[in-house]
Structure formats: C-alpha cells, structure tokens
mmCIF file with all atom_site columns, C-alpha atoms and ligand atoms in Angstrom:
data_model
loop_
_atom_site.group_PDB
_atom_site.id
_atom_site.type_symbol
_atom_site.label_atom_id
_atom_site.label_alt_id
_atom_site.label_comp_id
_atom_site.label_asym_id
_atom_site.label_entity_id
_atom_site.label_seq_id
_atom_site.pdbx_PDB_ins_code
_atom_site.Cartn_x
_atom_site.Cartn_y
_atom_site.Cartn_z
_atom_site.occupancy
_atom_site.B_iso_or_equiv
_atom_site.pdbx_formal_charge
_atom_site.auth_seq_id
_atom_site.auth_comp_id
_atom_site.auth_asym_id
_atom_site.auth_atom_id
_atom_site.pdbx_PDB_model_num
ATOM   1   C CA . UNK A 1 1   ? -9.639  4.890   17.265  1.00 87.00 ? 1   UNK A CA 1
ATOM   2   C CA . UNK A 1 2   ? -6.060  5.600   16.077  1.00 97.00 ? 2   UNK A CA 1
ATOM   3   C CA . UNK A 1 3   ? -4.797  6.463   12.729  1.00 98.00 ? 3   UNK A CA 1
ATOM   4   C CA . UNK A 1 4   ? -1.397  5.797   11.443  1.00 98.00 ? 4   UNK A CA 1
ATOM   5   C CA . UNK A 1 5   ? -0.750  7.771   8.596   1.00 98.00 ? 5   UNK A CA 1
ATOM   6   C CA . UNK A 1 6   ? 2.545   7.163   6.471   1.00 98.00 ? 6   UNK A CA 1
ATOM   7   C CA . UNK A 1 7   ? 3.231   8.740   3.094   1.00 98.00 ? 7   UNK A CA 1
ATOM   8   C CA . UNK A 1 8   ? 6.317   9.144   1.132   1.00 97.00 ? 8   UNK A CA 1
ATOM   9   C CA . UNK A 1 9   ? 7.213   8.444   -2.911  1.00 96.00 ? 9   UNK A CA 1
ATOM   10  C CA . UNK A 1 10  ? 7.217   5.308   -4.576  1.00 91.00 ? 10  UNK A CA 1
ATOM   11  C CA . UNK A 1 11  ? 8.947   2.364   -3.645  1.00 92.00 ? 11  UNK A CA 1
ATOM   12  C CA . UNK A 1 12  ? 10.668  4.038   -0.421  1.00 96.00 ? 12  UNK A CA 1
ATOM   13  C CA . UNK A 1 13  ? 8.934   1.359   1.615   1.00 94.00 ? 13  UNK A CA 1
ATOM   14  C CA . UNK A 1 14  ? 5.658   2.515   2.425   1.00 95.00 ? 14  UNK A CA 1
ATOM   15  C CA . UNK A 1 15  ? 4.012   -0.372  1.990   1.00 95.00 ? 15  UNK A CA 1
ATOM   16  C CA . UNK A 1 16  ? 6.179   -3.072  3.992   1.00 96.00 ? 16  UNK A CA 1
ATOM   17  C CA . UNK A 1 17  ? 6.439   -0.436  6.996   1.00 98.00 ? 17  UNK A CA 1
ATOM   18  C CA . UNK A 1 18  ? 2.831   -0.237  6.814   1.00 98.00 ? 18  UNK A CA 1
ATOM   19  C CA . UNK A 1 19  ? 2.187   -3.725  6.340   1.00 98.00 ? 19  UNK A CA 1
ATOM   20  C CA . UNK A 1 20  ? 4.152   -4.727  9.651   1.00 98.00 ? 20  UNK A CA 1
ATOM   21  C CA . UNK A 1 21  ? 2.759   -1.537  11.565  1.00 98.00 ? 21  UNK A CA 1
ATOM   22  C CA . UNK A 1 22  ? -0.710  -2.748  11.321  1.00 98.00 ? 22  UNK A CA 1
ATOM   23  C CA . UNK A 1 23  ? 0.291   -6.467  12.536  1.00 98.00 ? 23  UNK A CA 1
ATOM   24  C CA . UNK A 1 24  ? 2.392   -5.209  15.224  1.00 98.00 ? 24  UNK A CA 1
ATOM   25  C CA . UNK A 1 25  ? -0.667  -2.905  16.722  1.00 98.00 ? 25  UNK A CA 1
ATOM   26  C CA . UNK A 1 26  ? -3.310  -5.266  15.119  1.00 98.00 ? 26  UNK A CA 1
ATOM   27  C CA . UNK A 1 27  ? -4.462  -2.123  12.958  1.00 98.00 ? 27  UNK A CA 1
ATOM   28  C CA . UNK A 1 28  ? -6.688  -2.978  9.773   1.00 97.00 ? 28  UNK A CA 1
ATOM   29  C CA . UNK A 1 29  ? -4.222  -1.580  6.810   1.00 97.00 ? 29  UNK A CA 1
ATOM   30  C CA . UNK A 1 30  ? -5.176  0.670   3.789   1.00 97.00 ? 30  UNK A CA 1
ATOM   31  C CA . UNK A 1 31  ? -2.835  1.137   0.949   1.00 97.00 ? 31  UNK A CA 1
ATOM   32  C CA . UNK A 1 32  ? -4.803  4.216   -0.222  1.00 98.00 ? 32  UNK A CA 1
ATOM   33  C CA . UNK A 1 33  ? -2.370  3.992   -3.829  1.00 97.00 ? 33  UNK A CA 1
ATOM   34  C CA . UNK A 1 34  ? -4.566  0.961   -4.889  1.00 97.00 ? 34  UNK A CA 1
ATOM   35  C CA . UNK A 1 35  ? -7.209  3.403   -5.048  1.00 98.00 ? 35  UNK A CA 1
ATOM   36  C CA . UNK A 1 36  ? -5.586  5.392   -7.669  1.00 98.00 ? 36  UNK A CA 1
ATOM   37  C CA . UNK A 1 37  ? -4.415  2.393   -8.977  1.00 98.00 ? 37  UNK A CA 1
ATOM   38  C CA . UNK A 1 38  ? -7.713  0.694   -9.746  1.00 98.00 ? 38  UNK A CA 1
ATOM   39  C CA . UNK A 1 39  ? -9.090  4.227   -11.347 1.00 98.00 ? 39  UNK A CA 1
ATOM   40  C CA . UNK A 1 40  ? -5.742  4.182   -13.597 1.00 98.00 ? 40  UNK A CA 1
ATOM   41  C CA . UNK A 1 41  ? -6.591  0.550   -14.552 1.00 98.00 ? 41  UNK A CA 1
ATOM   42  C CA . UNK A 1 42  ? -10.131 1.379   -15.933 1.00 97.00 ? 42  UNK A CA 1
ATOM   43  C CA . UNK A 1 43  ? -8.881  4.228   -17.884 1.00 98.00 ? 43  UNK A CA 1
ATOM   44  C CA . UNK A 1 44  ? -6.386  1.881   -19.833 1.00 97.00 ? 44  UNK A CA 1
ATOM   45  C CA . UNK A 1 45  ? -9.541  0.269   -20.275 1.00 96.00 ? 45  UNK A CA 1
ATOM   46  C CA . UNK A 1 46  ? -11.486 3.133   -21.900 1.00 98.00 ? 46  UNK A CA 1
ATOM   47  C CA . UNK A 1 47  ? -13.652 4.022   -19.112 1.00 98.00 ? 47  UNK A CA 1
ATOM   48  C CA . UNK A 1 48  ? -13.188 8.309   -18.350 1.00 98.00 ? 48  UNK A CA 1
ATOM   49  C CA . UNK A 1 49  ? -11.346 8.533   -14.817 1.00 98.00 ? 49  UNK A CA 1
ATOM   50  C CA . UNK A 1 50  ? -14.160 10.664  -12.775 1.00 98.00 ? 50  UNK A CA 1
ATOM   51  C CA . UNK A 1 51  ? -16.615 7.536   -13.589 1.00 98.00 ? 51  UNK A CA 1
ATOM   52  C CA . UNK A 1 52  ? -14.386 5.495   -12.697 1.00 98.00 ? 52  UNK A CA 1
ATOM   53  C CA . UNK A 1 53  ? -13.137 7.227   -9.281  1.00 98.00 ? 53  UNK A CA 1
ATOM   54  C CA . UNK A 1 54  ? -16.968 7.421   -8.762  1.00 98.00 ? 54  UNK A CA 1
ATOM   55  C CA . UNK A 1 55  ? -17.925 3.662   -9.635  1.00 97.00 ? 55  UNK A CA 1
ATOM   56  C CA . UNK A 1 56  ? -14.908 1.757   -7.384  1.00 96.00 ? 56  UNK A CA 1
ATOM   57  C CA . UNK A 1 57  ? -16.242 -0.818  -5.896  1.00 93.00 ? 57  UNK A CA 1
ATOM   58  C CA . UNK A 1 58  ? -13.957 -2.556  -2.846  1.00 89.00 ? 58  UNK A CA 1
ATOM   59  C CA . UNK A 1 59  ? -13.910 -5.530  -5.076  1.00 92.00 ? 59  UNK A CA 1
ATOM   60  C CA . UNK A 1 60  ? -12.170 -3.548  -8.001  1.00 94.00 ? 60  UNK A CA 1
ATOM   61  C CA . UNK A 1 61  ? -8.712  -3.465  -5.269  1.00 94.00 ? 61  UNK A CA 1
ATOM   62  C CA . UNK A 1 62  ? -8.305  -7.351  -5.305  1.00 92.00 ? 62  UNK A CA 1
ATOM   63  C CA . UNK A 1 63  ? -7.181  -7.192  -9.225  1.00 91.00 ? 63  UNK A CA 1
ATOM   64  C CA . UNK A 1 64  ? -3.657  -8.669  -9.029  1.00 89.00 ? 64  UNK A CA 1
ATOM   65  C CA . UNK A 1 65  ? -2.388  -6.506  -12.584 1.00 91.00 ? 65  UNK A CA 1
ATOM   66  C CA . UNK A 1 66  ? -2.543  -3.386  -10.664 1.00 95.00 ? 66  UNK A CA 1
ATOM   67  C CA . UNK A 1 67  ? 0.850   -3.714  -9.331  1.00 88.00 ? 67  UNK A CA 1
ATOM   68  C CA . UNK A 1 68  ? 1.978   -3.074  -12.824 1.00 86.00 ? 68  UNK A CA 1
ATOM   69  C CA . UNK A 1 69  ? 4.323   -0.379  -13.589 1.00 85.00 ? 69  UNK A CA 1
ATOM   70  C CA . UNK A 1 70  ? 1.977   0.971   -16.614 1.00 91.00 ? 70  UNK A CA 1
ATOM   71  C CA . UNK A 1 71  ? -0.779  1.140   -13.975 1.00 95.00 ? 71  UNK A CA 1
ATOM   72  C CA . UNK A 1 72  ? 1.529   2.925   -11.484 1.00 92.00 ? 72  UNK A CA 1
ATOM   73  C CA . UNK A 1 73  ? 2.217   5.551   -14.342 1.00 93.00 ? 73  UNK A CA 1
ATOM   74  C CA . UNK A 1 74  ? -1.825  5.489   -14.915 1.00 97.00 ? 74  UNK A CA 1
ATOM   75  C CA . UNK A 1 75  ? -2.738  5.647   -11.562 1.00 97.00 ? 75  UNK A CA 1
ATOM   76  C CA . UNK A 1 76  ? -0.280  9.182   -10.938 1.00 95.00 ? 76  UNK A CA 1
ATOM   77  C CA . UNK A 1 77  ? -2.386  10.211  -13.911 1.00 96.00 ? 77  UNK A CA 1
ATOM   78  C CA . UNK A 1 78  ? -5.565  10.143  -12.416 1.00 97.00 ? 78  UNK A CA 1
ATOM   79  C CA . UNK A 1 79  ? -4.216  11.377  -9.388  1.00 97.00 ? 79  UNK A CA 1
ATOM   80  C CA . UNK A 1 80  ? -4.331  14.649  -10.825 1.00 97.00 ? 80  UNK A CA 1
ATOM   81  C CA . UNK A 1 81  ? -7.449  15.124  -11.283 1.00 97.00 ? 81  UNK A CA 1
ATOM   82  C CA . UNK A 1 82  ? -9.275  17.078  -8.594  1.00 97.00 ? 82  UNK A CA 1
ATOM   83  C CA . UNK A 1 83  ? -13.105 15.335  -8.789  1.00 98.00 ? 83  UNK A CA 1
ATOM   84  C CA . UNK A 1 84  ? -10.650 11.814  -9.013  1.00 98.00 ? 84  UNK A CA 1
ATOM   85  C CA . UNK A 1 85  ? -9.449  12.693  -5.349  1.00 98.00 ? 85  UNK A CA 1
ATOM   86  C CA . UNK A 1 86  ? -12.666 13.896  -4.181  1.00 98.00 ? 86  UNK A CA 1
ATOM   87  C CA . UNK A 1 87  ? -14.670 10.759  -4.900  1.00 98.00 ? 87  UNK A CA 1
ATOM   88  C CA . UNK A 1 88  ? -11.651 8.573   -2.749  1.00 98.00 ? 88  UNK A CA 1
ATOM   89  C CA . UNK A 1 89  ? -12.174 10.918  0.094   1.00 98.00 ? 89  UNK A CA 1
ATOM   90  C CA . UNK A 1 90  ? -14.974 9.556   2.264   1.00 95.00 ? 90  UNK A CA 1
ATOM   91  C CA . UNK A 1 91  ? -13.795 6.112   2.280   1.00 95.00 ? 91  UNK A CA 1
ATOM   92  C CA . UNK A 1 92  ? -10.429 6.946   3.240   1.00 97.00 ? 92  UNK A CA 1
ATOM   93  C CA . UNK A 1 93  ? -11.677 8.781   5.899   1.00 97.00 ? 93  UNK A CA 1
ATOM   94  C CA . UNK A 1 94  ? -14.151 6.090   7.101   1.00 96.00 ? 94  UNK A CA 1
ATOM   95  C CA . UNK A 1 95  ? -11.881 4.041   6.717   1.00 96.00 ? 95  UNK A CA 1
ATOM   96  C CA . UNK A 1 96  ? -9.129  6.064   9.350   1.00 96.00 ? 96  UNK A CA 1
ATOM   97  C CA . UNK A 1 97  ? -11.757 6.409   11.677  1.00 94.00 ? 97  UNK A CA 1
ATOM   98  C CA . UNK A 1 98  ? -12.608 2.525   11.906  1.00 92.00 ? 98  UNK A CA 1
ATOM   99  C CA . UNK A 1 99  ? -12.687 1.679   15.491  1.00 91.00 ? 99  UNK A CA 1
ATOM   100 C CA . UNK A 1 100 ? -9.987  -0.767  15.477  1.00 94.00 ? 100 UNK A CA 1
ATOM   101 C CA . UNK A 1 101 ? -6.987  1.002   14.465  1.00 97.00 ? 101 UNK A CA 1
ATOM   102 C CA . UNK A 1 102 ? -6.149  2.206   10.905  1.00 98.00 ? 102 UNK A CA 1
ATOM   103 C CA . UNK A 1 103 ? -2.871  2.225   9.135   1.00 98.00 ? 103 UNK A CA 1
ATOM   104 C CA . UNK A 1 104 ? -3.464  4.238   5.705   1.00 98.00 ? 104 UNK A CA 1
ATOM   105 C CA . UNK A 1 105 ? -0.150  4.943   3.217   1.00 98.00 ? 105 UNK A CA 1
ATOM   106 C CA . UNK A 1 106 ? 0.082   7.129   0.375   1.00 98.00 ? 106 UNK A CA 1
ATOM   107 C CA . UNK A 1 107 ? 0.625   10.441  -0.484  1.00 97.00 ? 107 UNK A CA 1
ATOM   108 C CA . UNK A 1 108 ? -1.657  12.956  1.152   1.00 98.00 ? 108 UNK A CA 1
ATOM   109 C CA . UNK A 1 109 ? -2.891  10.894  4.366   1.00 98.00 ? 109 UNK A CA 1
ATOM   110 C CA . UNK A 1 110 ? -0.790  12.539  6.962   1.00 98.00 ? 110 UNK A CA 1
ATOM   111 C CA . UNK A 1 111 ? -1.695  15.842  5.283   1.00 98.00 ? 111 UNK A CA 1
ATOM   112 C CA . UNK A 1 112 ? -5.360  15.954  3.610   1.00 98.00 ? 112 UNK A CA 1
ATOM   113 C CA . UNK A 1 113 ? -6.979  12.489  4.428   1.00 98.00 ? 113 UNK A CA 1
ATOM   114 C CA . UNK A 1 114 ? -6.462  12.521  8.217   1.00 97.00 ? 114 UNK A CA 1
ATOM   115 C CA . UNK A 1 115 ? -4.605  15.511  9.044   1.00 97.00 ? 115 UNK A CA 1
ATOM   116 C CA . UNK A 1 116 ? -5.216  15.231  12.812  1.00 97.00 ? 116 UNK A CA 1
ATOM   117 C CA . UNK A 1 117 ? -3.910  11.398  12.890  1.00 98.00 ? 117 UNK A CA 1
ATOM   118 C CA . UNK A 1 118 ? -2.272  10.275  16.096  1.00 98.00 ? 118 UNK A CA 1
ATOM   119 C CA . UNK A 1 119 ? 0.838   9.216   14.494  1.00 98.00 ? 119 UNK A CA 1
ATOM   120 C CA . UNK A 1 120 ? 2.845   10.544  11.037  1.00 98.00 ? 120 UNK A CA 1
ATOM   121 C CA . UNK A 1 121 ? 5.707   8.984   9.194   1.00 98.00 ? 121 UNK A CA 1
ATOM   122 C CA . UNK A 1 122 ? 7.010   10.148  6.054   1.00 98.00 ? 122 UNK A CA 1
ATOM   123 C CA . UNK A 1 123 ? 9.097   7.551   4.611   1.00 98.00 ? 123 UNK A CA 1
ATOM   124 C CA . UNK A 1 124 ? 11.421  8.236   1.853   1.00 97.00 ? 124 UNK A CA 1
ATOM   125 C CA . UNK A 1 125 ? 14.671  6.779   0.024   1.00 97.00 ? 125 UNK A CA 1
ATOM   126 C CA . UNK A 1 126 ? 17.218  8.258   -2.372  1.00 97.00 ? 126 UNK A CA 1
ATOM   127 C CA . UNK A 1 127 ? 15.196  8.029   -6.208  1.00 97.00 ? 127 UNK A CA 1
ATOM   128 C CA . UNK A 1 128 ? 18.059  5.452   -7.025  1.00 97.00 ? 128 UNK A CA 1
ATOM   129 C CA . UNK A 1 129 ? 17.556  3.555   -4.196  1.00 97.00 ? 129 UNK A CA 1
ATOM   130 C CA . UNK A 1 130 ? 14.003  3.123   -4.928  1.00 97.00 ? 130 UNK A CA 1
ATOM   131 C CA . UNK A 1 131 ? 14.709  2.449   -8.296  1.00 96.00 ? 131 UNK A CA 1
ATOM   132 C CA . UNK A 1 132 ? 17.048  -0.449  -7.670  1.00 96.00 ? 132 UNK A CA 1
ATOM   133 C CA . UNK A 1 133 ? 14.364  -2.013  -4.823  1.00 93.00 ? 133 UNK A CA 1
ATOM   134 C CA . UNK A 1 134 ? 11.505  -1.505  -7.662  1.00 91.00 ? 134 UNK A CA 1
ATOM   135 C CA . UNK A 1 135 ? 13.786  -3.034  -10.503 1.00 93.00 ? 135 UNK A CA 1
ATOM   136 C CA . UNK A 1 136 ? 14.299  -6.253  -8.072  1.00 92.00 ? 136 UNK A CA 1
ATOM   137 C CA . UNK A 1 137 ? 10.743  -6.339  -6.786  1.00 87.00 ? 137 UNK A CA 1
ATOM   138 C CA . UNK A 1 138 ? 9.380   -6.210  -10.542 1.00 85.00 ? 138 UNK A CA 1
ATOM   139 C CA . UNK A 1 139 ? 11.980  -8.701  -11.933 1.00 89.00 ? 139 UNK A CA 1
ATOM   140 C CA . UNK A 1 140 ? 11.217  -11.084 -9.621  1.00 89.00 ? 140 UNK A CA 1
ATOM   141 C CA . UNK A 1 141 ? 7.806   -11.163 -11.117 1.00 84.00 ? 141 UNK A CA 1
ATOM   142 C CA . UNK A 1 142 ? 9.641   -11.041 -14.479 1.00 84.00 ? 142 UNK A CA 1
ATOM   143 C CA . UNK A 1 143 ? 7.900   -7.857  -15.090 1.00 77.00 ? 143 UNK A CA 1
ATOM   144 C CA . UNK A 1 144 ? 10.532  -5.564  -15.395 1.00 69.00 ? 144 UNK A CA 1
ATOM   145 C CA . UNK A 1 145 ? 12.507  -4.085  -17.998 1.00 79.00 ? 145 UNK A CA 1
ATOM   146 C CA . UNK A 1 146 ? 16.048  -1.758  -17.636 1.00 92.00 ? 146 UNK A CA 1
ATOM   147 C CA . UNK A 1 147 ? 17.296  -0.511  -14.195 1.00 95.00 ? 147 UNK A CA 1
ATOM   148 C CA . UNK A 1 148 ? 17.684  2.999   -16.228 1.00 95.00 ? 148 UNK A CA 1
ATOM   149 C CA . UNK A 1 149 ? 13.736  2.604   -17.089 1.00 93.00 ? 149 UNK A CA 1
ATOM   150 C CA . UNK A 1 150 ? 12.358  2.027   -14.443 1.00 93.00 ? 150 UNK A CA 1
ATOM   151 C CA . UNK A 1 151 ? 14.625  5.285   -12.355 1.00 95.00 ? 151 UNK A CA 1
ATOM   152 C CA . UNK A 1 152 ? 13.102  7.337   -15.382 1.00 95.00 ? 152 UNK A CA 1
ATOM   153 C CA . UNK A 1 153 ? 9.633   5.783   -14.204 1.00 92.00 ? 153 UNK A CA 1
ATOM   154 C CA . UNK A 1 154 ? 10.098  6.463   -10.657 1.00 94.00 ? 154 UNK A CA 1
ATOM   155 C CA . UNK A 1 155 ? 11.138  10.429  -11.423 1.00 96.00 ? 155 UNK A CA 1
ATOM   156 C CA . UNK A 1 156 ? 8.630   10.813  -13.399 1.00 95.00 ? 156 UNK A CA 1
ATOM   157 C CA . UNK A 1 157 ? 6.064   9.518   -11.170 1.00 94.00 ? 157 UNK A CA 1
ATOM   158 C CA . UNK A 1 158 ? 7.915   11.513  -8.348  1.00 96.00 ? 158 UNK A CA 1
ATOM   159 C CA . UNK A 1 159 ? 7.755   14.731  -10.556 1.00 96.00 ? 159 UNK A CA 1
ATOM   160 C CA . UNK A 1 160 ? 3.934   14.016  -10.942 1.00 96.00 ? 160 UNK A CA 1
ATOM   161 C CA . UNK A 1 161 ? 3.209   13.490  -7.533  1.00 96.00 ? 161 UNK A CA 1
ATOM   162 C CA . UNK A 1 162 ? 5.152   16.282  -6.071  1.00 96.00 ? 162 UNK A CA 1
ATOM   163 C CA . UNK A 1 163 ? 3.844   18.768  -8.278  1.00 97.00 ? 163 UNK A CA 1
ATOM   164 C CA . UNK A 1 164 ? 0.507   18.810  -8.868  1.00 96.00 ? 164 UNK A CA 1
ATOM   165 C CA . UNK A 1 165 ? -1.920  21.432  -7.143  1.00 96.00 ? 165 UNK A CA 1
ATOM   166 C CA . UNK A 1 166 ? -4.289  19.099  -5.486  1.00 95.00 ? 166 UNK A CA 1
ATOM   167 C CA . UNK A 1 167 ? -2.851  17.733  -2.429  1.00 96.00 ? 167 UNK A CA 1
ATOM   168 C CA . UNK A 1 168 ? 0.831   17.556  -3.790  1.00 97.00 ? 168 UNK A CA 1
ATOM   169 C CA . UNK A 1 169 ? 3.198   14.809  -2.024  1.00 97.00 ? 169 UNK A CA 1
ATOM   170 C CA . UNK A 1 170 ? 4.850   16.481  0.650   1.00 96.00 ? 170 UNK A CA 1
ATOM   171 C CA . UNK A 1 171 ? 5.569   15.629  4.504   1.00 97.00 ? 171 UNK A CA 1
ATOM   172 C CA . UNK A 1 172 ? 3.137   17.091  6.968   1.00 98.00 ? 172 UNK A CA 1
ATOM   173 C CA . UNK A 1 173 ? 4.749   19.580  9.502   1.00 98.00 ? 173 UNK A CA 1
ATOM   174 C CA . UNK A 1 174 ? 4.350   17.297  12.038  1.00 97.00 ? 174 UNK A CA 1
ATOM   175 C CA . UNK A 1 175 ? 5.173   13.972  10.136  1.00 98.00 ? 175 UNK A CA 1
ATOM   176 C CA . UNK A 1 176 ? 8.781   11.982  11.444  1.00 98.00 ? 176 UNK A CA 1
ATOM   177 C CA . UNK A 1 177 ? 10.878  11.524  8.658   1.00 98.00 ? 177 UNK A CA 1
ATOM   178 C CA . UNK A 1 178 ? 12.472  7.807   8.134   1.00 98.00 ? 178 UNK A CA 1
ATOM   179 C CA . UNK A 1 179 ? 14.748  8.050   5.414   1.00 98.00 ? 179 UNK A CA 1
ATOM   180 C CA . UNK A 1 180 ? 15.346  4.033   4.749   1.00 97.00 ? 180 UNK A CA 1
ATOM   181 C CA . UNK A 1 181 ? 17.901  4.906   1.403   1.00 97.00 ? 181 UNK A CA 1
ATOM   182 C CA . UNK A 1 182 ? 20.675  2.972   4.523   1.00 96.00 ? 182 UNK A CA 1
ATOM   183 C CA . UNK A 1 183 ? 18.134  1.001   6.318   1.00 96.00 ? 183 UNK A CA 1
ATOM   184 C CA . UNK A 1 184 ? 17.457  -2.266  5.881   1.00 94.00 ? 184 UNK A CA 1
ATOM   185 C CA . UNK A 1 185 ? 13.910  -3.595  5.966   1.00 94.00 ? 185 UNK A CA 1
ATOM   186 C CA . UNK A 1 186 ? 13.797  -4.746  10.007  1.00 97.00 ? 186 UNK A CA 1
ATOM   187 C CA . UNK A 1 187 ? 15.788  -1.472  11.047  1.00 98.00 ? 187 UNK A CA 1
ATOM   188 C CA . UNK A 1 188 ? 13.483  0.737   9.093   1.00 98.00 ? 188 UNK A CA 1
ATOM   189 C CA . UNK A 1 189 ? 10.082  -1.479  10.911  1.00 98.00 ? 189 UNK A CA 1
ATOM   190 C CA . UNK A 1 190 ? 11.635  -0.839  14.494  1.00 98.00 ? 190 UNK A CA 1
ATOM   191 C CA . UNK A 1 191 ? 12.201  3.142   14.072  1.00 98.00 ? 191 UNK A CA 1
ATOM   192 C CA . UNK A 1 192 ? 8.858   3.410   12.297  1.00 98.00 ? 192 UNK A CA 1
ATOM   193 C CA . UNK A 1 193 ? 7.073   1.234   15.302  1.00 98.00 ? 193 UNK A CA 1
ATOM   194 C CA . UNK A 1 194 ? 9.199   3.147   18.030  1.00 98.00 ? 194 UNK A CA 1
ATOM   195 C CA . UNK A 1 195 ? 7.563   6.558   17.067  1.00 98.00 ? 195 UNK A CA 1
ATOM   196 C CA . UNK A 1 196 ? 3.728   4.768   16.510  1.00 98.00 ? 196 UNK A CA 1
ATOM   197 C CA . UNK A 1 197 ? 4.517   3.727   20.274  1.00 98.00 ? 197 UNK A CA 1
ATOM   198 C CA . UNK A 1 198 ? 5.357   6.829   21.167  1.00 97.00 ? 198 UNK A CA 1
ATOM   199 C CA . UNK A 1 199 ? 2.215   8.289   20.132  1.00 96.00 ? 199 UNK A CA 1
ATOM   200 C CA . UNK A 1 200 ? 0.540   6.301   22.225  1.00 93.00 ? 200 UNK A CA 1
ATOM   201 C CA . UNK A 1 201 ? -0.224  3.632   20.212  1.00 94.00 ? 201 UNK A CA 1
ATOM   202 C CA . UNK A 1 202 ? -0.756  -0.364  22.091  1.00 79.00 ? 202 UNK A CA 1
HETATM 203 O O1 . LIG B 2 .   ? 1.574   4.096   -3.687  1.00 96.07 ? 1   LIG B O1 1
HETATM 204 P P1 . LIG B 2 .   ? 1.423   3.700   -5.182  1.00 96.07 ? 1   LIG B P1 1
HETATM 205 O O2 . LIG B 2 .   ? 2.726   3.628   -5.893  1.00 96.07 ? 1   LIG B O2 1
HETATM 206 O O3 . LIG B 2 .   ? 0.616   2.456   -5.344  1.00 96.07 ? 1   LIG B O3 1
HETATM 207 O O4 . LIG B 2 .   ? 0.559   4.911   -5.816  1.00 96.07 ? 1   LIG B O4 1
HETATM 208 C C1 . LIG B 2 .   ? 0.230   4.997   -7.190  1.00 96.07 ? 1   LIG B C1 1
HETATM 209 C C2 . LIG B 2 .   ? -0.072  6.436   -7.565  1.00 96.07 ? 1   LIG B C2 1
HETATM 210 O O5 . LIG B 2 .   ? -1.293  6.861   -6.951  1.00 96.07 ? 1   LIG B O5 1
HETATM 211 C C3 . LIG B 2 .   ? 0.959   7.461   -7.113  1.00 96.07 ? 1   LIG B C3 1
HETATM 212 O O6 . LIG B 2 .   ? 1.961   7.667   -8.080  1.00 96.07 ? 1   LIG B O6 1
HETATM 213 C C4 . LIG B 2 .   ? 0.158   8.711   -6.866  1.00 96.07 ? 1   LIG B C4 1
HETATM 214 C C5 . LIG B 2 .   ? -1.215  8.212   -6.534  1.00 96.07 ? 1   LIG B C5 1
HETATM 215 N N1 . LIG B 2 .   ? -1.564  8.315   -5.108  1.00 96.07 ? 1   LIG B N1 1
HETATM 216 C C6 . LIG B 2 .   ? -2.016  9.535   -4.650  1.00 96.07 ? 1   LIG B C6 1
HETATM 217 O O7 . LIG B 2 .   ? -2.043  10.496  -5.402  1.00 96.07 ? 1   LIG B O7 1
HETATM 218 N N2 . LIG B 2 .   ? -2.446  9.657   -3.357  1.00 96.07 ? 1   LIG B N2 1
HETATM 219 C C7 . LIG B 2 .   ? -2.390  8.623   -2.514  1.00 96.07 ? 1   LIG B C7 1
HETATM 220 N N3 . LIG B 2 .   ? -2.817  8.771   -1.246  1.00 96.07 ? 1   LIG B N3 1
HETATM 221 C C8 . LIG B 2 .   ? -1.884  7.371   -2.954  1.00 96.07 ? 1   LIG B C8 1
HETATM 222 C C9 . LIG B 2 .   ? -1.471  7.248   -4.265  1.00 96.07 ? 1   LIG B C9 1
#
C-alpha cells in the first residue's frame, strides 16, 4: 500500500503529473475532480446535488462531456456542499488504500482524504499560466471561447476552491511544492517522480 497524493488548482498540471506517476510506479490513478465533476453534471441536469453525490455510480466517470468548462464551474459548485464531500469520502479512501499503489489528485487528498499518505505534491502554476494551458487544451477540442474568459473561469474557480469552509484547497504542511508556471511537462514529471522515490516509493 502507498498513496500518492497530489493537489493543487486547476489546470496547474495535476492531472498529467499524476497520470505519468502512476505508470512510472504502476499505481492505479484516481482523478478524485471527476467525482465532483459527475455530481456537477447531474445538477445541470435537474437532479439536487446530495442525491446525486449519493447515487454516483463508477460508470457515471466514463461520460466524456465532463471535461467541459460549464461542468468544471458546476462541479466547484457542488464542491461546496458539505453532505456532497461526505458521500465521495469512502471511496476515495478505499480507493488510497488499494493494495497496489494509489495515485489520487485533487484538492483535499494530501490534506482530508489521506492525510497520512506516503508521498505529497502540491502542484501549482501562475493563474495566467493555467489559463493559457486551459485555453489551448480546450481549443484544441474547439471548445473554448476567449483567453480573457477562460482566466476569469479559472479565478473564479480558484476563488471557490480556496475559500470555502469544508476542506478548502490548500497545501498540506508536509506536501512538496512543484510550481510548473517555468516547467515544461517532462521537467515537471522528473521532480514530481524524484520526491515519490524518495518516499520510498518502487
Ligand atoms: O480537478 P478538476 O478541475 O476536475 O476539479 C473540478 C472541481 O471539483 C474543482 O473546481 C473543485 C472540485 N474538487 C474538489 O473540491 N475536491 C477534489 N478533491 C477534487 C475536485
């Protein structure tokens, strides 16, 4: 059993770094934000977030619209919500404690979900950085609108996030910081493997 937890604000690479951690240590990979996503989703369907955070099914995750950026706004919504958060904790944590190795990213993993995981990274980027890497990402799935939009999306999301009561975004005390805002994709991967090995990790 070892849990990787990395957390950090939107589009500051989580996902990628996560992504290559778990192949490189041959970790099973949770992108815990799909969770939130998939509860947003149903709301902007009509169904009231608490049944929905209560109803997810594994199956609901595979949906390929909830990379949206109306679903990212939905799913920081939700995220609010206290009795949302609670009904995502237990298969989080089953989830870290899989016997294979667990890589989980979000935005409370390193300090609610698993707060004794082996290894923490908090990975974050300038919000204009971000912004720019989101702008390109969602283009390229012609899904994107204004540059300026979607840095007003990503503040706003970050302002969400940050500040809410229930487990706010914030690095754990004993989380590594990798701020990628100069890195590019492979230099970011190496520091953020370096420390996992560290920890003992392979
Ligand atoms: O990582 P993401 O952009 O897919 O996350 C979407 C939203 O879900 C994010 O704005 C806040 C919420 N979230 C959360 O509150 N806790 C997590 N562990 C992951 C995501």
């Amino acid at each position: 059993m070892f849990c990787v937890a990395i957390d950090g604000p939107a589009a500051a690479g989580k996902g990628t770094i996560s992504r290559a951690v778990a192949q490189h240590f041959g970790f099973a990979h949770l992108d815990t934000g799909l969770l939130y996503r998939a509860v947003g989703a149903k709301t902007m369907a009509g169904v009231p977030a608490i049944k929905a955070a209560l109803a997810l099914m594994p199956g609901d995750l595979d949906n390929p619209d909830l990379r949206g950026p109306e679903v990212a706004q939905a799913a920081s919504k939700v995220a609010v919500i206290p009795e949302v958060r609670a009904a995502l904790v237990d298969f989080q944590r089953a989830f870290a404690r899989r016997s294979g190795g667990a890589v989980m990213d979000g935005r409370d993993i390193g300090t609610v979900i698993c707060p004794r995981a082996e290894a923490k990274l908090f990975v974050t980027a300038s919000a204009e950085v971000r912004a720019k890497r989101r702008f390109q990402e969602l283009a390229a799935k012609g899904l994107a609108n204004s540059l300026d939009e979607v840095l007003v999306d990503v503040k706003a999301r970050d302002d969400r996030d940050m500040n809410r009561a229930e487990a706010p975004l914030r690095p754990a005390d004993d989380a590594v910081l990798i701020d990628t805002s100069e890195l590019n994709i492979q230099e970011a991967v190496d520091m953020a493997i370096h420390v996992v090995t560290e920890r003992g990790a392979g």
